[in-house]
mmCIF file of C-alpha atoms and ligand atoms in Angstrom:
data_model
loop_
_atom_site.group_PDB
_atom_site.id
_atom_site.type_symbol
_atom_site.label_atom_id
_atom_site.label_comp_id
_atom_site.label_asym_id
_atom_site.label_seq_id
_atom_site.Cartn_x
_atom_site.Cartn_y
_atom_site.Cartn_z
ATOM 1 C CA MET A 26 0.000 0.000 0.000
ATOM 2 C CA GLU A 27 1.181 3.518 -0.780
ATOM 3 C CA THR A 28 0.124 6.647 1.060
ATOM 4 C CA ARG A 29 1.142 10.157 0.144
ATOM 5 C CA ALA A 30 0.737 13.347 2.111
ATOM 6 C CA ARG A 31 1.976 16.812 1.449
ATOM 7 C CA ALA A 32 1.964 19.854 3.686
ATOM 8 C CA PRO A 33 3.026 23.430 2.953
ATOM 9 C CA GLY A 34 5.625 25.694 4.496
ATOM 10 C CA LYS A 35 4.692 29.109 5.826
ATOM 11 C CA ILE A 36 5.647 32.694 6.299
ATOM 12 C CA ILE A 37 4.993 34.518 9.565
ATOM 13 C CA LEU A 38 3.707 37.994 8.685
ATOM 14 C CA SER A 39 4.058 39.151 12.281
ATOM 15 C CA GLY A 40 4.591 37.812 15.781
ATOM 16 C CA GLU A 41 7.324 35.121 15.650
ATOM 17 C CA HIS A 42 8.960 34.382 19.020
ATOM 18 C CA ALA A 43 6.413 36.568 20.866
ATOM 19 C CA VAL A 44 3.805 33.896 19.924
ATOM 20 C CA VAL A 45 5.752 31.353 22.033
ATOM 21 C CA HIS A 46 5.160 33.713 24.991
ATOM 22 C CA GLY A 47 1.419 34.152 24.442
ATOM 23 C CA ALA A 48 1.265 37.046 21.937
ATOM 24 C CA THR A 49 -0.835 36.952 18.771
ATOM 25 C CA ALA A 50 0.866 36.151 15.456
ATOM 26 C CA VAL A 51 -0.280 36.067 11.821
ATOM 27 C CA ALA A 52 0.913 33.382 9.395
ATOM 28 C CA ALA A 53 0.095 32.184 5.886
ATOM 29 C CA SER A 54 0.922 29.039 3.986
ATOM 30 C CA ILE A 55 3.113 29.262 0.874
ATOM 31 C CA ASP A 56 3.066 27.029 -2.170
ATOM 32 C CA LEU A 57 6.256 25.168 -1.321
ATOM 33 C CA TYR A 58 5.629 21.682 0.067
ATOM 34 C CA THR A 59 7.136 18.699 1.836
ATOM 35 C CA ASP A 60 5.939 15.396 0.344
ATOM 36 C CA VAL A 61 5.896 12.097 2.200
ATOM 37 C CA LEU A 62 5.376 8.739 0.521
ATOM 38 C CA ILE A 63 4.903 5.689 2.756
ATOM 39 C CA ARG A 64 5.192 2.296 1.105
ATOM 40 C CA SER A 65 4.065 -0.414 3.507
ATOM 41 C CA SER A 66 3.153 -4.055 3.398
ATOM 42 C CA THR A 67 -0.561 -4.774 3.985
ATOM 43 C CA SER A 68 0.194 -7.771 6.227
ATOM 44 C CA SER A 69 0.124 -6.411 9.798
ATOM 45 C CA GLY A 70 2.215 -7.105 12.861
ATOM 46 C CA THR A 71 5.352 -8.621 11.299
ATOM 47 C CA ASP A 72 8.655 -8.157 13.154
ATOM 48 C CA ASP A 73 10.762 -8.884 10.061
ATOM 49 C CA GLY A 74 12.142 -6.282 7.735
ATOM 50 C CA LEU A 75 13.272 -2.692 7.960
ATOM 51 C CA VAL A 76 11.942 0.762 8.572
ATOM 52 C CA GLU A 77 13.721 2.800 5.917
ATOM 53 C CA LEU A 78 13.795 6.597 5.711
ATOM 54 C CA GLN A 79 14.902 8.031 2.360
ATOM 55 C CA LEU A 80 15.691 11.762 2.291
ATOM 56 C CA LYS A 81 15.696 12.114 -1.502
ATOM 57 C CA ASP A 82 16.874 15.746 -1.759
ATOM 58 C CA MET A 83 19.960 14.991 0.299
ATOM 59 C CA GLY A 84 20.599 11.518 -1.137
ATOM 60 C CA LEU A 85 20.544 10.046 2.382
ATOM 61 C CA VAL A 86 19.012 6.738 3.489
ATOM 62 C CA PHE A 87 18.623 5.628 7.121
ATOM 63 C CA SER A 88 17.266 2.238 8.156
ATOM 64 C CA TRP A 89 16.542 0.242 11.292
ATOM 65 C CA PRO A 90 15.504 -3.415 11.677
ATOM 66 C CA VAL A 91 11.955 -3.444 13.090
ATOM 67 C CA GLN A 92 13.159 -5.816 15.826
ATOM 68 C CA ARG A 93 15.824 -3.262 16.911
ATOM 69 C CA ILE A 94 13.190 -0.513 17.234
ATOM 70 C CA LYS A 95 10.932 -2.871 19.173
ATOM 71 C CA GLU A 96 13.591 -3.776 21.740
ATOM 72 C CA THR A 97 14.804 -0.144 22.120
ATOM 73 C CA LEU A 98 11.405 1.582 22.178
ATOM 74 C CA PRO A 99 8.993 -1.028 23.582
ATOM 75 C CA GLU A 100 6.827 1.687 25.179
ATOM 76 C CA LEU A 101 5.819 3.247 21.851
ATOM 77 C CA GLY A 102 3.324 1.201 19.868
ATOM 78 C CA THR A 103 1.190 0.601 22.982
ATOM 79 C CA ALA A 104 -2.378 1.830 23.451
ATOM 80 C CA LEU A 105 -1.350 4.632 25.854
ATOM 81 C CA SER A 106 -0.946 8.159 24.498
ATOM 82 C CA PRO A 107 2.519 8.298 22.858
ATOM 83 C CA SER A 108 3.138 11.864 24.085
ATOM 84 C CA PHE A 109 3.028 10.396 27.611
ATOM 85 C CA PHE A 110 6.269 8.580 26.748
ATOM 86 C CA LEU A 111 7.949 11.420 24.845
ATOM 87 C CA SER A 112 10.497 12.499 27.480
ATOM 88 C CA GLU A 113 11.491 8.992 28.574
ATOM 89 C CA SER A 114 11.711 7.744 24.971
ATOM 90 C CA MET A 115 14.040 10.558 23.846
ATOM 91 C CA LYS A 116 17.215 8.823 25.087
ATOM 92 C CA SER A 117 16.347 5.566 23.305
ATOM 93 C CA ILE A 118 15.449 7.468 20.137
ATOM 94 C CA ALA A 119 18.826 9.276 20.324
ATOM 95 C CA THR A 120 20.580 5.875 20.539
ATOM 96 C CA LEU A 121 18.795 4.654 17.405
ATOM 97 C CA VAL A 122 19.651 7.876 15.532
ATOM 98 C CA GLU A 123 23.314 7.890 16.678
ATOM 99 C CA GLU A 124 23.718 4.377 15.211
ATOM 100 C CA GLN A 125 23.011 5.877 11.766
ATOM 101 C CA ASN A 126 26.198 8.036 11.805
ATOM 102 C CA ILE A 127 24.625 11.126 10.235
ATOM 103 C CA PRO A 128 27.390 13.040 8.371
ATOM 104 C CA GLU A 129 28.747 15.939 10.512
ATOM 105 C CA ALA A 130 27.771 18.518 7.856
ATOM 106 C CA LYS A 131 24.146 17.348 8.095
ATOM 107 C CA ILE A 132 23.946 16.991 11.873
ATOM 108 C CA GLY A 133 20.933 19.366 11.938
ATOM 109 C CA LEU A 134 18.978 16.340 10.662
ATOM 110 C CA PHE A 135 19.329 14.711 14.087
ATOM 111 C CA GLY A 136 16.086 16.382 15.263
ATOM 112 C CA GLY A 137 14.212 15.504 12.063
ATOM 113 C CA VAL A 138 15.284 11.836 12.082
ATOM 114 C CA SER A 139 14.405 11.618 15.815
ATOM 115 C CA ALA A 140 10.968 13.131 15.145
ATOM 116 C CA PHE A 141 10.525 10.601 12.324
ATOM 117 C CA LEU A 142 11.260 7.627 14.592
ATOM 118 C CA PHE A 143 8.939 8.940 17.287
ATOM 119 C CA LEU A 144 6.035 9.678 14.959
ATOM 120 C CA TYR A 145 6.483 6.552 12.866
ATOM 121 C CA THR A 146 6.644 4.156 15.817
ATOM 122 C CA SER A 147 3.833 5.908 17.695
ATOM 123 C CA ILE A 148 1.492 5.726 14.729
ATOM 124 C CA GLN A 149 2.553 2.537 12.912
ATOM 125 C CA GLY A 150 3.925 0.474 15.799
ATOM 126 C CA PHE A 151 6.545 -2.101 14.812
ATOM 127 C CA LYS A 152 5.920 -2.588 11.102
ATOM 128 C CA PRO A 153 8.348 -2.460 8.198
ATOM 129 C CA ALA A 154 7.938 0.271 5.572
ATOM 130 C CA THR A 155 9.826 2.583 3.280
ATOM 131 C CA VAL A 156 9.251 6.297 3.795
ATOM 132 C CA VAL A 157 10.389 8.663 1.059
ATOM 133 C CA ILE A 158 10.646 12.399 1.769
ATOM 134 C CA THR A 159 11.057 15.166 -0.795
ATOM 135 C CA SER A 160 10.754 18.877 -0.113
ATOM 136 C CA ASP A 161 10.684 22.201 -1.955
ATOM 137 C CA LEU A 162 11.477 23.999 1.302
ATOM 138 C CA PRO A 163 14.953 25.165 2.287
ATOM 139 C CA MET A 164 15.670 23.557 5.664
ATOM 140 C CA GLY A 165 16.343 25.710 8.726
ATOM 141 C CA SER A 166 15.524 29.004 6.964
ATOM 142 C CA GLY A 167 12.382 30.197 8.698
ATOM 143 C CA LEU A 168 9.866 28.809 6.194
ATOM 144 C CA GLY A 169 8.592 26.077 8.522
ATOM 145 C CA SER A 170 10.243 23.010 6.944
ATOM 146 C CA SER A 171 10.192 21.249 10.328
ATOM 147 C CA ALA A 172 6.431 21.700 10.748
ATOM 148 C CA ALA A 173 5.668 20.745 7.114
ATOM 149 C CA PHE A 174 7.769 17.602 7.647
ATOM 150 C CA CYS A 175 5.975 16.672 10.910
ATOM 151 C CA VAL A 176 2.490 17.552 9.627
ATOM 152 C CA ALA A 177 2.894 15.644 6.366
ATOM 153 C CA LEU A 178 4.473 12.687 8.166
ATOM 154 C CA SER A 179 1.919 12.229 10.881
ATOM 155 C CA ALA A 180 -0.951 13.953 9.079
ATOM 156 C CA ALA A 181 -2.661 14.298 12.440
ATOM 157 C CA LEU A 182 -2.359 15.369 16.050
ATOM 158 C CA LEU A 183 0.959 13.720 16.804
ATOM 159 C CA ALA A 184 2.666 16.388 14.667
ATOM 160 C CA TYR A 185 2.799 18.736 17.665
ATOM 161 C CA SER A 186 4.918 16.210 19.578
ATOM 162 C CA GLY A 187 7.288 15.942 16.588
ATOM 163 C CA GLU A 188 7.766 19.726 16.581
ATOM 164 C CA LYS A 189 8.649 19.592 20.316
ATOM 165 C CA ILE A 190 11.631 17.376 19.457
ATOM 166 C CA ILE A 191 12.868 19.777 16.778
ATOM 167 C CA HIS A 192 11.934 23.126 18.416
ATOM 168 C CA GLY A 193 12.000 22.566 22.169
ATOM 169 C CA LYS A 194 9.048 24.881 22.888
ATOM 170 C CA PRO A 195 6.926 25.380 19.782
ATOM 171 C CA SER A 196 3.973 27.775 19.825
ATOM 172 C CA GLY A 197 2.068 25.488 17.416
ATOM 173 C CA ILE A 198 1.609 28.234 14.779
ATOM 174 C CA ASP A 199 3.719 26.464 12.120
ATOM 175 C CA ASN A 200 1.883 23.132 12.460
ATOM 176 C CA THR A 201 -1.486 24.852 12.437
ATOM 177 C CA VAL A 202 -0.888 26.852 9.261
ATOM 178 C CA SER A 203 0.759 23.838 7.587
ATOM 179 C CA THR A 204 -2.339 21.748 8.392
ATOM 180 C CA PHE A 205 -5.068 24.265 7.490
ATOM 181 C CA GLY A 206 -3.293 26.395 4.865
ATOM 182 C CA ASN A 207 -4.704 29.843 3.959
ATOM 183 C CA MET A 208 -3.990 32.611 6.454
ATOM 184 C CA ILE A 209 -4.473 32.461 10.208
ATOM 185 C CA MET A 210 -4.252 34.563 13.321
ATOM 186 C CA PHE A 211 -2.924 32.465 16.201
ATOM 187 C CA ARG A 212 -2.668 32.948 19.956
ATOM 188 C CA LEU A 213 -2.139 30.391 22.744
ATOM 189 C CA GLY A 214 -3.219 27.437 20.578
ATOM 190 C CA GLU A 215 -6.344 29.170 19.255
ATOM 191 C CA LEU A 216 -6.644 29.944 15.580
ATOM 192 C CA THR A 217 -8.845 32.434 13.766
ATOM 193 C CA ARG A 218 -9.007 32.109 10.009
ATOM 194 C CA ILE A 219 -8.328 35.288 8.049
ATOM 195 C CA THR A 220 -9.601 36.144 4.593
ATOM 196 C CA SER A 221 -7.421 38.713 2.916
ATOM 197 C CA ASN A 222 -9.255 41.573 1.218
ATOM 198 C CA MET A 223 -6.176 42.935 -0.491
ATOM 199 C CA PRO A 224 -3.601 41.503 -2.893
ATOM 200 C CA LEU A 225 -0.541 40.466 -0.847
ATOM 201 C CA ARG A 226 2.667 40.006 -2.819
ATOM 202 C CA MET A 227 5.723 39.037 -0.833
ATOM 203 C CA LEU A 228 9.322 38.569 -1.855
ATOM 204 C CA ILE A 229 11.136 35.966 0.246
ATOM 205 C CA THR A 230 14.906 36.324 0.472
ATOM 206 C CA ASN A 231 16.885 33.421 1.859
ATOM 207 C CA THR A 232 20.105 34.739 3.422
ATOM 208 C CA LYS A 233 21.365 31.117 3.323
ATOM 209 C CA VAL A 234 22.772 31.656 6.825
ATOM 210 C CA GLY A 235 22.021 28.453 8.721
ATOM 211 C CA ARG A 236 20.533 28.654 12.188
ATOM 212 C CA ASN A 237 18.674 26.539 14.678
ATOM 213 C CA THR A 238 15.121 27.389 15.723
ATOM 214 C CA LYS A 239 15.444 25.536 19.034
ATOM 215 C CA ALA A 240 18.509 27.583 20.100
ATOM 216 C CA LEU A 241 16.945 30.908 19.016
ATOM 217 C CA VAL A 242 13.647 30.197 20.829
ATOM 218 C CA ALA A 243 15.612 29.232 23.968
ATOM 219 C CA GLY A 244 17.691 32.466 23.676
ATOM 220 C CA VAL A 245 14.523 34.609 23.660
ATOM 221 C CA SER A 246 13.182 32.736 26.727
ATOM 222 C CA GLU A 247 16.476 33.338 28.560
ATOM 223 C CA ARG A 248 16.345 37.061 27.740
ATOM 224 C CA ALA A 249 12.716 37.090 28.971
ATOM 225 C CA SER A 250 13.726 35.533 32.282
ATOM 226 C CA ARG A 251 16.584 38.062 32.713
ATOM 227 C CA HIS A 252 14.334 41.080 31.902
ATOM 228 C CA PRO A 253 10.750 39.941 32.564
ATOM 229 C CA ASP A 254 9.057 43.358 32.611
ATOM 230 C CA ALA A 255 10.843 44.794 29.569
ATOM 231 C CA MET A 256 10.275 41.619 27.527
ATOM 232 C CA ALA A 257 6.589 41.415 28.577
ATOM 233 C CA ALA A 258 6.213 44.927 27.101
ATOM 234 C CA VAL A 259 7.953 43.786 23.888
ATOM 235 C CA PHE A 260 5.631 40.755 23.564
ATOM 236 C CA SER A 261 2.583 42.914 24.262
ATOM 237 C CA ALA A 262 3.668 45.370 21.513
ATOM 238 C CA VAL A 263 3.988 42.430 19.079
ATOM 239 C CA ASP A 264 0.504 41.251 20.111
ATOM 240 C CA SER A 265 -0.938 44.680 19.185
ATOM 241 C CA ILE A 266 0.976 44.688 15.875
ATOM 242 C CA SER A 267 -0.417 41.254 14.887
ATOM 243 C CA LYS A 268 -3.997 42.249 15.766
ATOM 244 C CA GLU A 269 -3.728 45.503 13.783
ATOM 245 C CA LEU A 270 -2.059 43.728 10.837
ATOM 246 C CA SER A 271 -4.822 41.140 10.706
ATOM 247 C CA SER A 272 -7.587 43.771 10.783
ATOM 248 C CA ILE A 273 -5.903 45.751 7.964
ATOM 249 C CA ILE A 274 -5.584 42.633 5.795
ATOM 250 C CA GLN A 275 -9.302 41.897 6.321
ATOM 251 C CA SER A 276 -10.572 45.460 5.894
ATOM 252 C CA PRO A 277 -12.392 46.195 2.610
ATOM 253 C CA ALA A 278 -10.026 47.843 0.114
ATOM 254 C CA SER A 279 -11.746 48.179 -3.235
ATOM 255 C CA ASP A 280 -9.860 51.013 -4.957
ATOM 256 C CA GLU A 281 -6.178 51.647 -5.599
ATOM 257 C CA LEU A 282 -6.018 54.448 -3.019
ATOM 258 C CA SER A 283 -7.300 52.338 -0.133
ATOM 259 C CA ILE A 284 -5.026 49.421 -1.147
ATOM 260 C CA THR A 285 -2.017 51.772 -1.122
ATOM 261 C CA GLU A 286 -3.028 53.214 2.256
ATOM 262 C CA ASN A 287 -3.347 49.720 3.705
ATOM 263 C CA GLU A 288 0.001 48.680 2.231
ATOM 264 C CA GLU A 289 1.677 51.694 3.848
ATOM 265 C CA LYS A 290 0.231 50.716 7.230
ATOM 266 C CA LEU A 291 1.396 47.109 6.756
ATOM 267 C CA GLU A 292 4.889 48.309 5.852
ATOM 268 C CA GLU A 293 5.087 50.376 9.013
ATOM 269 C CA LEU A 294 3.885 47.445 11.146
ATOM 270 C CA MET A 295 6.451 45.135 9.513
ATOM 271 C CA GLU A 296 9.225 47.632 10.329
ATOM 272 C CA MET A 297 8.027 47.899 13.932
ATOM 273 C CA ASN A 298 7.879 44.098 14.256
ATOM 274 C CA GLN A 299 11.426 43.839 12.880
ATOM 275 C CA GLY A 300 12.628 46.408 15.452
ATOM 276 C CA LEU A 301 11.075 44.351 18.248
ATOM 277 C CA LEU A 302 12.607 41.126 16.885
ATOM 278 C CA GLN A 303 15.961 42.903 16.963
ATOM 279 C CA SER A 304 15.367 43.757 20.621
ATOM 280 C CA MET A 305 14.646 40.061 21.274
ATOM 281 C CA GLY A 306 18.161 39.360 19.920
ATOM 282 C CA VAL A 307 17.166 37.286 16.866
ATOM 283 C CA SER A 308 18.239 39.560 13.983
ATOM 284 C CA HIS A 309 21.551 38.969 12.184
ATOM 285 C CA SER A 310 23.991 40.946 10.027
ATOM 286 C CA SER A 311 22.774 39.056 6.915
ATOM 287 C CA ILE A 312 19.166 40.063 7.722
ATOM 288 C CA GLU A 313 20.265 43.692 8.255
ATOM 289 C CA ALA A 314 22.017 43.585 4.850
ATOM 290 C CA VAL A 315 18.751 42.531 3.148
ATOM 291 C CA LEU A 316 16.849 45.291 5.001
ATOM 292 C CA ARG A 317 19.369 47.938 3.846
ATOM 293 C CA THR A 318 19.120 46.766 0.233
ATOM 294 C CA THR A 319 15.305 46.720 0.084
ATOM 295 C CA LEU A 320 15.110 50.101 1.857
ATOM 296 C CA LYS A 321 17.080 51.634 -1.046
ATOM 297 C CA TYR A 322 13.980 50.817 -3.134
ATOM 298 C CA LYS A 323 11.662 52.148 -0.350
ATOM 299 C CA LEU A 324 10.478 48.607 0.383
ATOM 300 C CA ALA A 325 9.781 47.392 3.928
ATOM 301 C CA SER A 326 11.089 44.050 5.179
ATOM 302 C CA LYS A 327 11.221 41.900 8.284
ATOM 303 C CA LEU A 328 12.723 38.544 9.160
ATOM 304 C CA THR A 329 10.275 35.622 9.099
ATOM 305 C CA GLY A 330 10.456 32.541 11.313
ATOM 306 C CA ALA A 331 13.107 32.188 13.975
ATOM 307 C CA GLY A 332 15.655 34.679 12.545
ATOM 308 C CA GLY A 333 19.413 34.457 13.200
ATOM 309 C CA GLY A 334 19.806 34.210 9.392
ATOM 310 C CA GLY A 335 17.154 32.306 7.430
ATOM 311 C CA CYS A 336 14.538 34.173 5.394
ATOM 312 C CA VAL A 337 13.406 37.808 5.131
ATOM 313 C CA LEU A 338 9.975 38.982 3.859
ATOM 314 C CA THR A 339 9.583 42.084 1.715
ATOM 315 C CA LEU A 340 6.147 43.502 0.884
ATOM 316 C CA LEU A 341 5.807 44.154 -2.859
ATOM 317 C CA PRO A 342 3.080 46.820 -3.233
ATOM 318 C CA ALA A 343 0.428 46.076 -5.881
ATOM 319 C CA LEU A 344 1.464 49.082 -8.007
ATOM 320 C CA LEU A 345 5.199 48.375 -7.844
ATOM 321 C CA ALA A 346 6.581 48.025 -11.380
ATOM 322 C CA ASP A 347 7.925 44.570 -12.335
ATOM 323 C CA ALA A 348 11.140 46.281 -13.485
ATOM 324 C CA VAL A 349 11.761 47.456 -9.886
ATOM 325 C CA VAL A 350 11.093 43.965 -8.513
ATOM 326 C CA ASP A 351 13.603 42.561 -11.023
ATOM 327 C CA LYS A 352 16.192 45.171 -9.956
ATOM 328 C CA VAL A 353 15.804 44.435 -6.227
ATOM 329 C CA ILE A 354 16.064 40.698 -6.875
ATOM 330 C CA ALA A 355 19.168 41.189 -9.042
ATOM 331 C CA GLU A 356 20.841 43.296 -6.330
ATOM 332 C CA LEU A 357 19.980 40.823 -3.558
ATOM 333 C CA GLU A 358 21.179 37.862 -5.628
ATOM 334 C CA SER A 359 24.428 39.668 -6.435
ATOM 335 C CA CYS A 360 25.092 39.654 -2.644
ATOM 336 C CA GLY A 361 24.757 35.857 -2.654
ATOM 337 C CA PHE A 362 21.159 35.734 -1.352
ATOM 338 C CA GLN A 363 18.453 33.619 -2.984
ATOM 339 C CA CYS A 364 15.073 35.187 -3.853
ATOM 340 C CA LEU A 365 11.729 33.391 -4.106
ATOM 341 C CA VAL A 366 8.407 34.876 -5.158
ATOM 342 C CA THR A 367 5.704 32.524 -3.964
ATOM 343 C CA ALA A 368 1.921 32.499 -3.763
ATOM 344 C CA ILE A 369 0.550 32.985 -0.253
ATOM 345 C CA GLY A 370 -2.423 31.320 1.426
ATOM 346 C CA GLY A 371 -2.770 28.092 -0.557
ATOM 347 C CA LYS A 372 -4.092 24.716 0.523
ATOM 348 C CA GLY A 373 -3.042 23.005 3.727
ATOM 349 C CA LEU A 374 -2.371 19.315 4.346
ATOM 350 C CA GLU A 375 -3.444 16.881 1.613
ATOM 351 C CA ILE A 376 -3.454 13.083 1.895
ATOM 352 C CA SER A 377 -4.096 10.359 -0.673
ATOM 353 C CA SER A 378 -3.883 6.568 -0.465
ATOM 354 C CA SER A 379 -3.721 3.834 -3.050
ATOM 355 C CA CYS A 380 -3.242 0.096 -2.898
ATOM 356 C CA ASN A 381 -3.114 -2.649 -5.458
ATOM 357 C CA SER A 382 -4.379 -5.445 -3.220
ATOM 358 C CA SER A 383 -8.090 -6.313 -2.863
ATOM 359 C CA THR A 384 -7.542 -6.944 0.881
ATOM 360 C CA CYS A 385 -6.311 -3.504 1.817
ATOM 361 C CA HIS A 386 -8.464 -0.850 3.502
ATOM 362 C CA PRO A 387 -6.827 2.523 3.049
ATOM 363 C CA SER A 388 -9.314 4.673 4.970
ATOM 364 C CA GLY A 389 -7.708 6.336 7.995
ATOM 365 C CA GLU A 390 -4.430 4.483 7.566
ATOM 366 C CA ILE A 391 -1.061 6.077 7.036
HETATM 367 N N1 ADP B 409 12.560 17.114 4.743
HETATM 368 C C1 ADP B 409 13.113 16.936 5.948
HETATM 369 N N2 ADP B 409 13.717 15.762 6.257
HETATM 370 C C2 ADP B 409 14.279 15.563 7.479
HETATM 371 N N3 ADP B 409 14.317 16.491 8.466
HETATM 372 C C3 ADP B 409 13.733 17.675 8.216
HETATM 373 C C4 ADP B 409 13.099 17.955 6.952
HETATM 374 N N4 ADP B 409 12.623 19.220 7.007
HETATM 375 C C5 ADP B 409 12.944 19.705 8.247
HETATM 376 N N5 ADP B 409 13.611 18.785 8.969
HETATM 377 C C6 ADP B 409 14.137 18.948 10.356
HETATM 378 O O1 ADP B 409 13.828 20.277 10.795
HETATM 379 C C7 ADP B 409 15.025 21.053 11.033
HETATM 380 C C8 ADP B 409 14.825 22.495 10.578
HETATM 381 O O2 ADP B 409 13.844 23.054 11.403
HETATM 382 P P1 ADP B 409 13.934 24.523 11.977
HETATM 383 O O3 ADP B 409 15.298 24.780 12.574
HETATM 384 O O4 ADP B 409 12.770 24.700 12.843
HETATM 385 O O5 ADP B 409 13.823 25.468 10.685
HETATM 386 P P2 ADP B 409 12.579 25.646 9.651
HETATM 387 O O6 ADP B 409 11.395 24.974 10.263
HETATM 388 O O7 ADP B 409 12.406 27.122 9.535
HETATM 389 O O8 ADP B 409 13.020 25.078 8.344
HETATM 390 C C9 ADP B 409 16.095 20.338 10.208
HETATM 391 O O9 ADP B 409 17.393 20.597 10.704
HETATM 392 C C10 ADP B 409 15.675 18.870 10.364
HETATM 393 O O10 ADP B 409 16.067 18.355 11.621
HETATM 394 C C1 PMV B 410 10.214 31.419 16.295
HETATM 395 C C2 PMV B 410 8.873 30.703 16.084
HETATM 396 O O1 PMV B 410 7.809 31.651 16.372
HETATM 397 C C3 PMV B 410 8.697 30.263 14.624
HETATM 398 C C4 PMV B 410 9.810 29.363 14.133
HETATM 399 O O2 PMV B 410 9.661 29.098 12.759
HETATM 400 P P1 PMV B 410 10.808 28.381 11.905
HETATM 401 O O3 PMV B 410 11.125 27.062 12.545
HETATM 402 O O4 PMV B 410 12.010 29.301 11.923
HETATM 403 O O5 PMV B 410 10.224 28.243 10.529
HETATM 404 C C5 PMV B 410 8.778 29.524 17.049
HETATM 405 C C6 PMV B 410 7.361 28.947 17.229
HETATM 406 O O6 PMV B 410 6.360 29.674 17.044
HETATM 407 O O7 PMV B 410 7.268 27.760 17.595
HETATM 408 MG MG1 MG B 411 10.763 25.000 12.310
#
């Protein structure tokens, strides 16, 4: 039996980091996806064979004998809630991942491969299968590759536990937007869907500076515990920015004048959000270089995702000439950055199953 799922990446229009601390944030899906293909045998409960994980884009294959997983992680694959076992299973999962000798240059995959083993064993139990992953998303760049990976892989509620392994303390915004798509406002686990009433064109610039979401999120929490009152004020300012941004996006804007007015307000809010992210300590010289370049063209930008490198968003006003967009992109690319123009607010998680045996029942199975 073969099952496929795909889930999109995201941009955060406002509120990253502050959302971990209870502030509102606004995010939208983008049309870059992570695809998961699971090829499994329809005969259940066999201890023979391998669980194989193929990371196609990187040309890497990891595999474990089912029996080895069963003896190392006996607690997963039981009827009790798998998240109950998450902390005590982490050491055993680390042992199984260490045995794979991930190349040093790709050691960031440790979290992803660990999340895979946790989600796979929790959902499938001890069954052999081949899992093939392909992705359009740059990894570790702020476009939510970790959430798209977890959402597509588990296609259900266990995704949140997978993100905990990769992020440490996720707000849940990335999983939510990857699951539902479109555009959302998110606060403390609660989502409100947003329908945009204005065209929203965004340029995404990948600084290609690698960083780790878990470390950046932990750094903001440490700063918050050193300066609780000052940081509470920063998070509260971000909360107000996200609420205002979401109401502008939803407000009726029928003519060119009102669209331009709304765009100017959004630009100002993006600049304010960027300033607050800088005060949280998550900006980076590469991000500042992108901001300086886009400002030369009077365009407003902010980092998106965890920062520390990764991707930067630039609002492209509806009336901005294509020739100007081409010039900005050329200048950014000449600095070694990579530019993407992507549609915003597409579909969320999609799943499809097929099997060529008359005895298989694909409904609800992964
Ligand atoms: N396609 C994938 N295959 C394996 N692991 C992945 C994949 N996509 C993401 N990951 C895991 O997620 C990590 C990146 O997540 P993170 O630092 O949160 O950045 P982002 O979510 O912005 O891309 C990777 O280092 C890896 O552990
Ligand atoms: C920084 C944060 O707000 C978003 C992280 O996004 P990404 O992993 O950088 O794509 C963390 C979170 O919300 O869990
Ligand atoms: Mg992530």
